[in-house]
PDB file of C-alpha atoms and ligand atoms in Angstrom:
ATOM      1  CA  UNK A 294     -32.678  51.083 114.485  1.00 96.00           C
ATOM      2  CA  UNK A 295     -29.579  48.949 113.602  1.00 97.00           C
ATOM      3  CA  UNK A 296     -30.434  46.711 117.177  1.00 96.00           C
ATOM      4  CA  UNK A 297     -34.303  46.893 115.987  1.00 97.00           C
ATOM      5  CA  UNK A 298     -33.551  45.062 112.892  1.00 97.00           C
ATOM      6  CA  UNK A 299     -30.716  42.749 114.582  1.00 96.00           C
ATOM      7  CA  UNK A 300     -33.734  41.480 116.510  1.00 97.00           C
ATOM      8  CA  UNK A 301     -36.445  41.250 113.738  1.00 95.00           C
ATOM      9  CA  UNK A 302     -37.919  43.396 116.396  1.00 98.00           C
ATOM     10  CA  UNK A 303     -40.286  46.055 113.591  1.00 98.00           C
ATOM     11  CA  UNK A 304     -40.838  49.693 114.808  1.00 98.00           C
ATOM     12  CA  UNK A 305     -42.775  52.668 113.926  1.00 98.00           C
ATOM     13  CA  UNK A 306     -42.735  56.379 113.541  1.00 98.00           C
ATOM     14  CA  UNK A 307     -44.974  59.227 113.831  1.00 98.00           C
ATOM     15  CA  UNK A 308     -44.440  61.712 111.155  1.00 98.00           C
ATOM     16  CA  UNK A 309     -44.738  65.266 112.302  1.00 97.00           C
ATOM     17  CA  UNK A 310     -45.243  67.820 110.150  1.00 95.00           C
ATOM     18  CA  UNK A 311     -44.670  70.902 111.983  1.00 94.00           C
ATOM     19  CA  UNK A 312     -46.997  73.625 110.543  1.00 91.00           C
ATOM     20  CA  UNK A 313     -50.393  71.607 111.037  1.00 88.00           C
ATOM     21  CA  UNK A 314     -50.627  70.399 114.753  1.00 90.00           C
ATOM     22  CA  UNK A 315     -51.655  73.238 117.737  1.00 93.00           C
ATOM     23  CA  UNK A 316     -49.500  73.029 120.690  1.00 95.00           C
ATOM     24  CA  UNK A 317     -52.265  71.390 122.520  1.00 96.00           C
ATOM     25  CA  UNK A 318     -52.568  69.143 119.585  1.00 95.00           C
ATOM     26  CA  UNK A 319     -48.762  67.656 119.783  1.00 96.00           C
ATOM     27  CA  UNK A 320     -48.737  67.622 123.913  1.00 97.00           C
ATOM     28  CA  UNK A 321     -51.754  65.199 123.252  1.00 95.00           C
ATOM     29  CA  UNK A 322     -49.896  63.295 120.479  1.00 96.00           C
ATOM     30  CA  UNK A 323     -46.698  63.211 122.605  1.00 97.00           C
ATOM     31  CA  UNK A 324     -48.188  61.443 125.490  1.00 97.00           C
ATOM     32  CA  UNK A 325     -50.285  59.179 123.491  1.00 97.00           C
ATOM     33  CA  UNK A 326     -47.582  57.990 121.888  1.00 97.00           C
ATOM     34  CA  UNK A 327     -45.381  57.532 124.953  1.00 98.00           C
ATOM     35  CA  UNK A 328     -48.217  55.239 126.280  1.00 97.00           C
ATOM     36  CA  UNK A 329     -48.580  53.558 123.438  1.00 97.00           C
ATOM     37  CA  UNK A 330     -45.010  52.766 122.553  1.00 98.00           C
ATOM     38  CA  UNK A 331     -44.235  54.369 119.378  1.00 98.00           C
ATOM     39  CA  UNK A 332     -40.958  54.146 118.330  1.00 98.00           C
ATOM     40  CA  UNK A 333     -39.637  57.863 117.048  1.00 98.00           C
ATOM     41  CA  UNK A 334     -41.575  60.708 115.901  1.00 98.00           C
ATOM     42  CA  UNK A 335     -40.078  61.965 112.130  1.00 98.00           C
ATOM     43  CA  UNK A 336     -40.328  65.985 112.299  1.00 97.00           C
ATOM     44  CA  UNK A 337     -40.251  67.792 108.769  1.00 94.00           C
ATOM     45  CA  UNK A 338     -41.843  68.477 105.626  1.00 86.00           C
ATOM     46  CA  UNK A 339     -41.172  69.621 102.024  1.00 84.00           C
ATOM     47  CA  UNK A 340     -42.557  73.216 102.513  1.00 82.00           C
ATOM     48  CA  UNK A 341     -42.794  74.913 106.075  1.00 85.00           C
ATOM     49  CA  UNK A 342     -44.843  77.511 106.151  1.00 85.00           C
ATOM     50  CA  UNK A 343     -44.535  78.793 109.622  1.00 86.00           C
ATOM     51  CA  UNK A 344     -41.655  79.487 111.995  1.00 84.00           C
ATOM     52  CA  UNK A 345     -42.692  75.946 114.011  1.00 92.00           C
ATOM     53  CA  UNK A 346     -39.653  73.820 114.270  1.00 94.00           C
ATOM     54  CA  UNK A 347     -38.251  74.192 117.491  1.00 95.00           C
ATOM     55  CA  UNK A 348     -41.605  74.666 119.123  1.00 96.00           C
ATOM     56  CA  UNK A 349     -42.677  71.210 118.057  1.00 97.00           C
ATOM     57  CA  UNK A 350     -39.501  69.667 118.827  1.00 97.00           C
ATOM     58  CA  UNK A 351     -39.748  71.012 122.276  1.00 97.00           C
ATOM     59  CA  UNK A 352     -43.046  70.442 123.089  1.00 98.00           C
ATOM     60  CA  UNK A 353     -42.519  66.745 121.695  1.00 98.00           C
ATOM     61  CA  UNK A 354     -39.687  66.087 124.106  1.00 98.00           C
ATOM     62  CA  UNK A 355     -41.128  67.707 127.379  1.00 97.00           C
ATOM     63  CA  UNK A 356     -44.299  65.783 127.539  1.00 98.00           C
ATOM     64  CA  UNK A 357     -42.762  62.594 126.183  1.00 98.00           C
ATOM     65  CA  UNK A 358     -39.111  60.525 125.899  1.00 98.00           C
ATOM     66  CA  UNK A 359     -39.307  59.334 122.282  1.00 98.00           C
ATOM     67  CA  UNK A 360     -36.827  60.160 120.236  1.00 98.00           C
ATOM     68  CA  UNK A 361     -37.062  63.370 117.917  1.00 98.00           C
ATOM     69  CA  UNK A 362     -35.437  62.422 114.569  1.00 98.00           C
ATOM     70  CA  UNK A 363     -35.363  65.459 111.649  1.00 98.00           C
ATOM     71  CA  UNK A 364     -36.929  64.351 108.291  1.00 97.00           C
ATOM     72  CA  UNK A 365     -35.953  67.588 106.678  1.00 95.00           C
ATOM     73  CA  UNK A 366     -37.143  68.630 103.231  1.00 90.00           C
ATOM     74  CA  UNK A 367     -34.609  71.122 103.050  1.00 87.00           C
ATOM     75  CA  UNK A 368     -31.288  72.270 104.897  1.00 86.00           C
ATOM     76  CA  UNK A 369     -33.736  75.103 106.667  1.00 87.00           C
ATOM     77  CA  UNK A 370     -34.792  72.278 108.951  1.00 90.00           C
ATOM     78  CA  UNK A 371     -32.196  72.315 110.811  1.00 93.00           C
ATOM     79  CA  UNK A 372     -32.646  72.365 114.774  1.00 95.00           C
ATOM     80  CA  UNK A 373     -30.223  71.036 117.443  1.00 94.00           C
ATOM     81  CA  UNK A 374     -32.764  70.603 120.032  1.00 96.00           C
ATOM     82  CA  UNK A 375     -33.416  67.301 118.153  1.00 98.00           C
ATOM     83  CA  UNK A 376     -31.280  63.778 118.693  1.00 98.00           C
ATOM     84  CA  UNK A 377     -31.073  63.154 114.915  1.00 98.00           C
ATOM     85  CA  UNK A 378     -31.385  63.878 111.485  1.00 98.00           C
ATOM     86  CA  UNK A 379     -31.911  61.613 108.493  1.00 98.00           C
ATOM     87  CA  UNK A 380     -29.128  63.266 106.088  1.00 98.00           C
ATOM     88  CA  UNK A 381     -31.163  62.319 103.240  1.00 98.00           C
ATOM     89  CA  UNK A 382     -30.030  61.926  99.685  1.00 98.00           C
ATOM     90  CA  UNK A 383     -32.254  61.668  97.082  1.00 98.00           C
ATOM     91  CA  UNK A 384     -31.144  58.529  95.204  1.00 98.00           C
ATOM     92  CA  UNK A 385     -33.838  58.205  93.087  1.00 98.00           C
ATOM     93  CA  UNK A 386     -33.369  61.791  91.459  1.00 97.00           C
ATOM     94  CA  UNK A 387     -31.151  63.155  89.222  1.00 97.00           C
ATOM     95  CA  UNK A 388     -31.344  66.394  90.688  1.00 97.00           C
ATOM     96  CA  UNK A 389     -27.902  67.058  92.035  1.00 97.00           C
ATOM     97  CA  UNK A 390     -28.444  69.567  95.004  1.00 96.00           C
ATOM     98  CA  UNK A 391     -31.059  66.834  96.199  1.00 96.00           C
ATOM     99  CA  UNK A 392     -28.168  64.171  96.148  1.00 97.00           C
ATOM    100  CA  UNK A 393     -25.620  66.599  97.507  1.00 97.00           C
ATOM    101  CA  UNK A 394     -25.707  69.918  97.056  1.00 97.00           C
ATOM    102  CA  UNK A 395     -28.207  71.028 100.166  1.00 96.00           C
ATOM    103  CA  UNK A 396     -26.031  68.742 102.261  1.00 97.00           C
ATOM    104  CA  UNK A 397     -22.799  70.781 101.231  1.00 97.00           C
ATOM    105  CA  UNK A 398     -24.265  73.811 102.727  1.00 96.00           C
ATOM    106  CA  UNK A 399     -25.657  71.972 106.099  1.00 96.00           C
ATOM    107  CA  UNK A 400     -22.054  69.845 106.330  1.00 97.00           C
ATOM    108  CA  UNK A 401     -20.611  72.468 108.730  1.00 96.00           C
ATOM    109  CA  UNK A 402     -24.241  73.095 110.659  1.00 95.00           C
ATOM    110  CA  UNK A 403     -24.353  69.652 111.452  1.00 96.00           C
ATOM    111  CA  UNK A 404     -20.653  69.163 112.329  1.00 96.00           C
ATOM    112  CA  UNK A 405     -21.113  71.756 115.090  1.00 94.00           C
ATOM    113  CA  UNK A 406     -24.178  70.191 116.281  1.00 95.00           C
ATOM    114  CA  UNK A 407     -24.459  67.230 118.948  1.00 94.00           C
ATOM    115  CA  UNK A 408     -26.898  65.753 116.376  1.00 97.00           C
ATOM    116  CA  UNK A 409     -26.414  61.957 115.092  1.00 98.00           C
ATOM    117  CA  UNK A 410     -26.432  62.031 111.631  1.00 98.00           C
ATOM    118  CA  UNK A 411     -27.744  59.271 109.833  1.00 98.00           C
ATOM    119  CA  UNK A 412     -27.238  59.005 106.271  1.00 98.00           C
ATOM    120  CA  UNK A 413     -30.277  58.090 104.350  1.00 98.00           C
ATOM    121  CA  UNK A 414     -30.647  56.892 100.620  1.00 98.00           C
ATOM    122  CA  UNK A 415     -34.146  58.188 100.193  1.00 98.00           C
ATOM    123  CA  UNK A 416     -36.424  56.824  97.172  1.00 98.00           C
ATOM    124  CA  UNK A 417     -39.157  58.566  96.003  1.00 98.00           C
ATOM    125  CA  UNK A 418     -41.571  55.992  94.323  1.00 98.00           C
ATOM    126  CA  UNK A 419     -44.641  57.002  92.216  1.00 97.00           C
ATOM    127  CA  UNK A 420     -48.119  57.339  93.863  1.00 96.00           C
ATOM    128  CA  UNK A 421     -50.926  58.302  91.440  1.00 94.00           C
ATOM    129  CA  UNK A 422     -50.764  61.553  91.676  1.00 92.00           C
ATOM    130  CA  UNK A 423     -47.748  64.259  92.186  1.00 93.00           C
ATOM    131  CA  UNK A 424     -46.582  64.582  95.755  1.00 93.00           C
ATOM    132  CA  UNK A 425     -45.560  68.099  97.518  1.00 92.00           C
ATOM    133  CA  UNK A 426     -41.942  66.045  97.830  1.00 93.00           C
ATOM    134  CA  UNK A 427     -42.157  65.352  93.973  1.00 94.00           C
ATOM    135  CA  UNK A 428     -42.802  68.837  92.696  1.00 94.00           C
ATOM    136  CA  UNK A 429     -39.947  70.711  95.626  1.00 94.00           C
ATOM    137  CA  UNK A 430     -37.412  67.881  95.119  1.00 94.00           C
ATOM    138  CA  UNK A 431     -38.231  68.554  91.144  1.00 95.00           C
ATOM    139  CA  UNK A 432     -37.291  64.756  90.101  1.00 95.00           C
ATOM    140  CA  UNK A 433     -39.215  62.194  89.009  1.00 95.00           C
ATOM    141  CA  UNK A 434     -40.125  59.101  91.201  1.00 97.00           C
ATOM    142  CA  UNK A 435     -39.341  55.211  90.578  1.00 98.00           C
ATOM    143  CA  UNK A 436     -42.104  53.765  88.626  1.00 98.00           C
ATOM    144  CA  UNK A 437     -44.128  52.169  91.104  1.00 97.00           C
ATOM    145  CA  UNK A 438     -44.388  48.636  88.796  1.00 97.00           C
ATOM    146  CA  UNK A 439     -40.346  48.658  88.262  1.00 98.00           C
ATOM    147  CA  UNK A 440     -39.457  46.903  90.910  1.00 98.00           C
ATOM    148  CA  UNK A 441     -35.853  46.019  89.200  1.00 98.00           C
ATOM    149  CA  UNK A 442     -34.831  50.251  89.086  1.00 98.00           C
ATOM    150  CA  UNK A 443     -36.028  50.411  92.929  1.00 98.00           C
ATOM    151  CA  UNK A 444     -34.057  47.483  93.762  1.00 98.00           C
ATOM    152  CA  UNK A 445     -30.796  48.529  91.687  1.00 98.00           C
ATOM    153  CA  UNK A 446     -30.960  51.993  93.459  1.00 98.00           C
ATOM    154  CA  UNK A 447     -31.135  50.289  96.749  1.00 98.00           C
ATOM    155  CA  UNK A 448     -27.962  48.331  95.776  1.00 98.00           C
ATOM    156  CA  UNK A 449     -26.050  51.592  95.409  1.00 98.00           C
ATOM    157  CA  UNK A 450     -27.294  53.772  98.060  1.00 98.00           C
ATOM    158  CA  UNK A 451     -25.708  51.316  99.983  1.00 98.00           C
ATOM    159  CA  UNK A 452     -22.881  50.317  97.961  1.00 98.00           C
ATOM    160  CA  UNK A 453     -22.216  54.397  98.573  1.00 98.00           C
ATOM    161  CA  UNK A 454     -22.786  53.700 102.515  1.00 98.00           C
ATOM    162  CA  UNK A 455     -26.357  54.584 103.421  1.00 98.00           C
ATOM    163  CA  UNK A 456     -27.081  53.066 106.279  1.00 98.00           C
ATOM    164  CA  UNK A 457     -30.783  53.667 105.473  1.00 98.00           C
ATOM    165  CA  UNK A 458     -32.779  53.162 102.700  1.00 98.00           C
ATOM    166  CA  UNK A 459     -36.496  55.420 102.833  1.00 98.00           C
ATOM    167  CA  UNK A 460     -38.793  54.241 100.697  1.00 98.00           C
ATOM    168  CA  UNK A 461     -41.554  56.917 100.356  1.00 98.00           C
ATOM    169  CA  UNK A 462     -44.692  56.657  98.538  1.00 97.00           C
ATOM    170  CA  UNK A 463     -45.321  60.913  99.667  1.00 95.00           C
ATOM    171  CA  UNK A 464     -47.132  62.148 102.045  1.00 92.00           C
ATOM    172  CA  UNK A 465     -50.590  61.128 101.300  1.00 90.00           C
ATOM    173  CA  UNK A 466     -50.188  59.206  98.463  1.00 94.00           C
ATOM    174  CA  UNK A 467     -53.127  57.630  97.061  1.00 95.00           C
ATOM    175  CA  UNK A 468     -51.423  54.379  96.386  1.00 97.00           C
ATOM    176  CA  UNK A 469     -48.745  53.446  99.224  1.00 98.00           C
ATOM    177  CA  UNK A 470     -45.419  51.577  97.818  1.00 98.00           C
ATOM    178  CA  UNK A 471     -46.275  48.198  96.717  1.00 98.00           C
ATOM    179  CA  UNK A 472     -45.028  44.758  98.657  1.00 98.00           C
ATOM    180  CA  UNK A 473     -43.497  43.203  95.979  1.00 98.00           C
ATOM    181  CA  UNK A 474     -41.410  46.276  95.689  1.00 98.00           C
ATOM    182  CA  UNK A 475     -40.860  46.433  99.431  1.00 98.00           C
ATOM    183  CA  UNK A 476     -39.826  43.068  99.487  1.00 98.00           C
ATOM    184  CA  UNK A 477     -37.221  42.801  95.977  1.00 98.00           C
ATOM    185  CA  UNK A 478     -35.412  45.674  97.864  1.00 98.00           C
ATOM    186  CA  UNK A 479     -35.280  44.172 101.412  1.00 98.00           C
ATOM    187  CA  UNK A 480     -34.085  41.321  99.676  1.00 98.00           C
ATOM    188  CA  UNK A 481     -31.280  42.661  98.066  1.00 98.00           C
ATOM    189  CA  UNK A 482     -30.004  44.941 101.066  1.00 98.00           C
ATOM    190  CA  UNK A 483     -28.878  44.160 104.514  1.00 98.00           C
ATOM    191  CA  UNK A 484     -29.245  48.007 105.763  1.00 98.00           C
ATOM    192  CA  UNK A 485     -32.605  48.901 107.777  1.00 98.00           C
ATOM    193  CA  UNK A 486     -35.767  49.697 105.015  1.00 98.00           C
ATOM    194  CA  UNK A 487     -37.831  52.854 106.141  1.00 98.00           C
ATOM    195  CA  UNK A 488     -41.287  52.830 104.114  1.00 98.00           C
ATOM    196  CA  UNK A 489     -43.893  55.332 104.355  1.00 98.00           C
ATOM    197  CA  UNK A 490     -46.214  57.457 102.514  1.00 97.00           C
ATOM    198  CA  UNK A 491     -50.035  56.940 102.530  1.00 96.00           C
ATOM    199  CA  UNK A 492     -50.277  54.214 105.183  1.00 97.00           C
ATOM    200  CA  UNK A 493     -53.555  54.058 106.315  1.00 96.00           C
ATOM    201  CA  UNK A 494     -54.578  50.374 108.007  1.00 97.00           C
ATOM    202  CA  UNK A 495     -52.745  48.928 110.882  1.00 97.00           C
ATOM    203  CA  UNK A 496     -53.371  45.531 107.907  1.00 98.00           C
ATOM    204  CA  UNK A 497     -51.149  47.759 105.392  1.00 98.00           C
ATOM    205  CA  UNK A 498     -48.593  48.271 107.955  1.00 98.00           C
ATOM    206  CA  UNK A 499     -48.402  45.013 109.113  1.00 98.00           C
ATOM    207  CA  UNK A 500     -48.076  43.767 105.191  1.00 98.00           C
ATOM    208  CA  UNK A 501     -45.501  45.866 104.869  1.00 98.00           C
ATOM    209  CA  UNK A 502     -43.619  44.875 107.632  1.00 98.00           C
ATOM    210  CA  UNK A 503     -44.051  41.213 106.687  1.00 98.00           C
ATOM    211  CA  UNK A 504     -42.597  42.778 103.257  1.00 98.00           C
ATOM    212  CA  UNK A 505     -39.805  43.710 104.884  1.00 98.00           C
ATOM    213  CA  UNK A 506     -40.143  46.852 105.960  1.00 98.00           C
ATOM    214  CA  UNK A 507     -37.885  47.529 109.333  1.00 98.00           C
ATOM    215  CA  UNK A 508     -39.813  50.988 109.606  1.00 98.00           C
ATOM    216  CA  UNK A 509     -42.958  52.339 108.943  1.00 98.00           C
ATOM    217  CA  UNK A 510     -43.685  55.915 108.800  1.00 98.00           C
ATOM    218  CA  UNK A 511     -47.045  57.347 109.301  1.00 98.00           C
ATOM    219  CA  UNK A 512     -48.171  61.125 109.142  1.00 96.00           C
ATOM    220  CA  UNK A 513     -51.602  62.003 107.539  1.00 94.00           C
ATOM    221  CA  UNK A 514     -54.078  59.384 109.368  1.00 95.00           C
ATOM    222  CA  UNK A 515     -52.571  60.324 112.347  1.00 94.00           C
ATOM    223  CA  UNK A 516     -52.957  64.113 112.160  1.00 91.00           C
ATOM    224  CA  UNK A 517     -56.860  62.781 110.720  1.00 92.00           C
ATOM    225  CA  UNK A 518     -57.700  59.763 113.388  1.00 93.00           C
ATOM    226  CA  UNK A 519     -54.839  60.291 116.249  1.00 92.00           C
ATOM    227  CA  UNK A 520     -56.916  57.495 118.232  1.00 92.00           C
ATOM    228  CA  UNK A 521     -55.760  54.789 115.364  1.00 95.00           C
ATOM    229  CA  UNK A 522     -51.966  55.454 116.578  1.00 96.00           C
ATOM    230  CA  UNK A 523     -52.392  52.924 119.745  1.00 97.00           C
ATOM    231  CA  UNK A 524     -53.954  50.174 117.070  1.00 97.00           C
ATOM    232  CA  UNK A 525     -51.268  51.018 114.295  1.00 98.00           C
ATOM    233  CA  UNK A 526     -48.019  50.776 116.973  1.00 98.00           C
ATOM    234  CA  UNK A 527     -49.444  47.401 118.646  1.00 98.00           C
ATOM    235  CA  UNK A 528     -49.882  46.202 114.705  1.00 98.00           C
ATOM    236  CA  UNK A 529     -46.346  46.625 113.796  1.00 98.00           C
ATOM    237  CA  UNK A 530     -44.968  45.370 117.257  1.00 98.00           C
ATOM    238  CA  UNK A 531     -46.468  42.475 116.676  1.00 98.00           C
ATOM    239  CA  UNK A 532     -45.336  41.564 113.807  1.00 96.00           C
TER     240      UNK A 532
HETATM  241  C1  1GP B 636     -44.244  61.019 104.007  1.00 90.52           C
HETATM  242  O1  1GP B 636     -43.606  58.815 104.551  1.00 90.52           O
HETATM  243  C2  1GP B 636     -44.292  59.931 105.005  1.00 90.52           C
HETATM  244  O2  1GP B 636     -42.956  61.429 103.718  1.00 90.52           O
HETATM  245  C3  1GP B 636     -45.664  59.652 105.570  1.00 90.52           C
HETATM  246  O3  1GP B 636     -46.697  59.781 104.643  1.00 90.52           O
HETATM  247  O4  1GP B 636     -48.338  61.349 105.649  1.00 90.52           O
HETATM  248  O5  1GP B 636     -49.050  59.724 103.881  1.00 90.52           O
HETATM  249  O6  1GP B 636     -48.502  58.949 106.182  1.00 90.52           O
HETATM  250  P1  1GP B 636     -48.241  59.961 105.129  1.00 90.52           P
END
């Protein structure tokens, strides 16, 4: 990611969430997304209802050589068989087991584990309607017009030494994170900018990116339209 950004080279990641794809379903994804290039495939979610983890994460690795990165929504999602895990804090809460609580109880997991951990200031920003992530993480999102709180959180997360900042709209916002927001943080950081949450156009994505966005995350049109993945991932490389 760090190299990625070194190069202005943008990248893209396929957001997995492990309870809704069939085992066919993910071999398909895996090797269209080998042949199309995508950068990392994001596995998590804010509620898992099924016992699906390691499955997915297996199945995502045999039939393809991306790299498996855990985007957990809670310390549950924990699995070695992965190469990394965002160790996300959730900067633009107040709740503290979001910030560090959970992360407390998965310290010694992770220590054990050949995982890289990569820690992650993740901001929540309003999206027109409350998000599965809003109502488990129980905070409130960053208005999505103040662009100045987004910004100033950005500033600390890595002041405190994020070396990501995830800017997340939800998954399936209605309204994805604006540009102008996108853009006042990437200004004001020099860490990689992660930005997902109801991207839908490979046109949004590559606004985004022009915004500033390092990496874009996408999860619902995929699981919808897996055939736009080969448009989306040429969009962003291109930009
Ligand atoms: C959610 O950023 C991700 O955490 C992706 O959102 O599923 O809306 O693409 P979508």
């Amino acid at each position: 990611m760090l190299a990625a950004k070194a190069e202005k080279r943008k990248q893209i990641s396929v957001l997995i969430d492990p309870d809704k794809p069939t085992i066919r379903e993910l071999e398909s994804l895996a090797q269209l997304a080998e042949r199309v290039k995508a950068d990392y495939f994001f596995v998590g979610g804010s509620l898992l209802t099924n016992d699906h983890l390691e499955i997915c994460i297996d199945t995502l690795k045999s039939n393809s050589s991306i790299p498996v990165v855990l985007f957990p929504g809670n310390n549950l999602q924990i699995s070695a068989k992965a190469d990394a895990l965002l160790f996300l804090s959730l900067i633009s809460g107040r709740n503290a087991d979001m910030l560090i609580g959970r992360h407390v109880i998965a310290a010694p997991y992770l220590k054990h584990s050949k995982l890289e951990v990569i820690p992650t200031g993740y901001m929540l920003i309003e999206s027109g309607k409350t998000t599965s992530v809003e109502y488990m993480s129980n905070s409130f999102p960053i208005p999505s017009d103040k662009n100045d709180i987004a910004v100033c959180t950005a500033m600390a997360g890595e002041m405190l030494g994020m070396k990501l900042i995830y800017m997340d709209a939800g998954s399936g916002a209605l309204n994805p994170v604006q540009t102008s927001m996108i853009q006042g943080v990437n200004n004001s950081i020099r860490i990689p900018v992660i930005v997902g949450g109801g991207i839908k156009t490979p046109e949004k994505a590559i606004e985004n990116c022009n915004a500033g966005a390092d990496i874009i995350v996408v999860g619902n049109s995929f699981e919808k339209h897996p055939e736009l993945l080969s448009e989306m991932v040429a969009a962003v490389h291109s930009v």
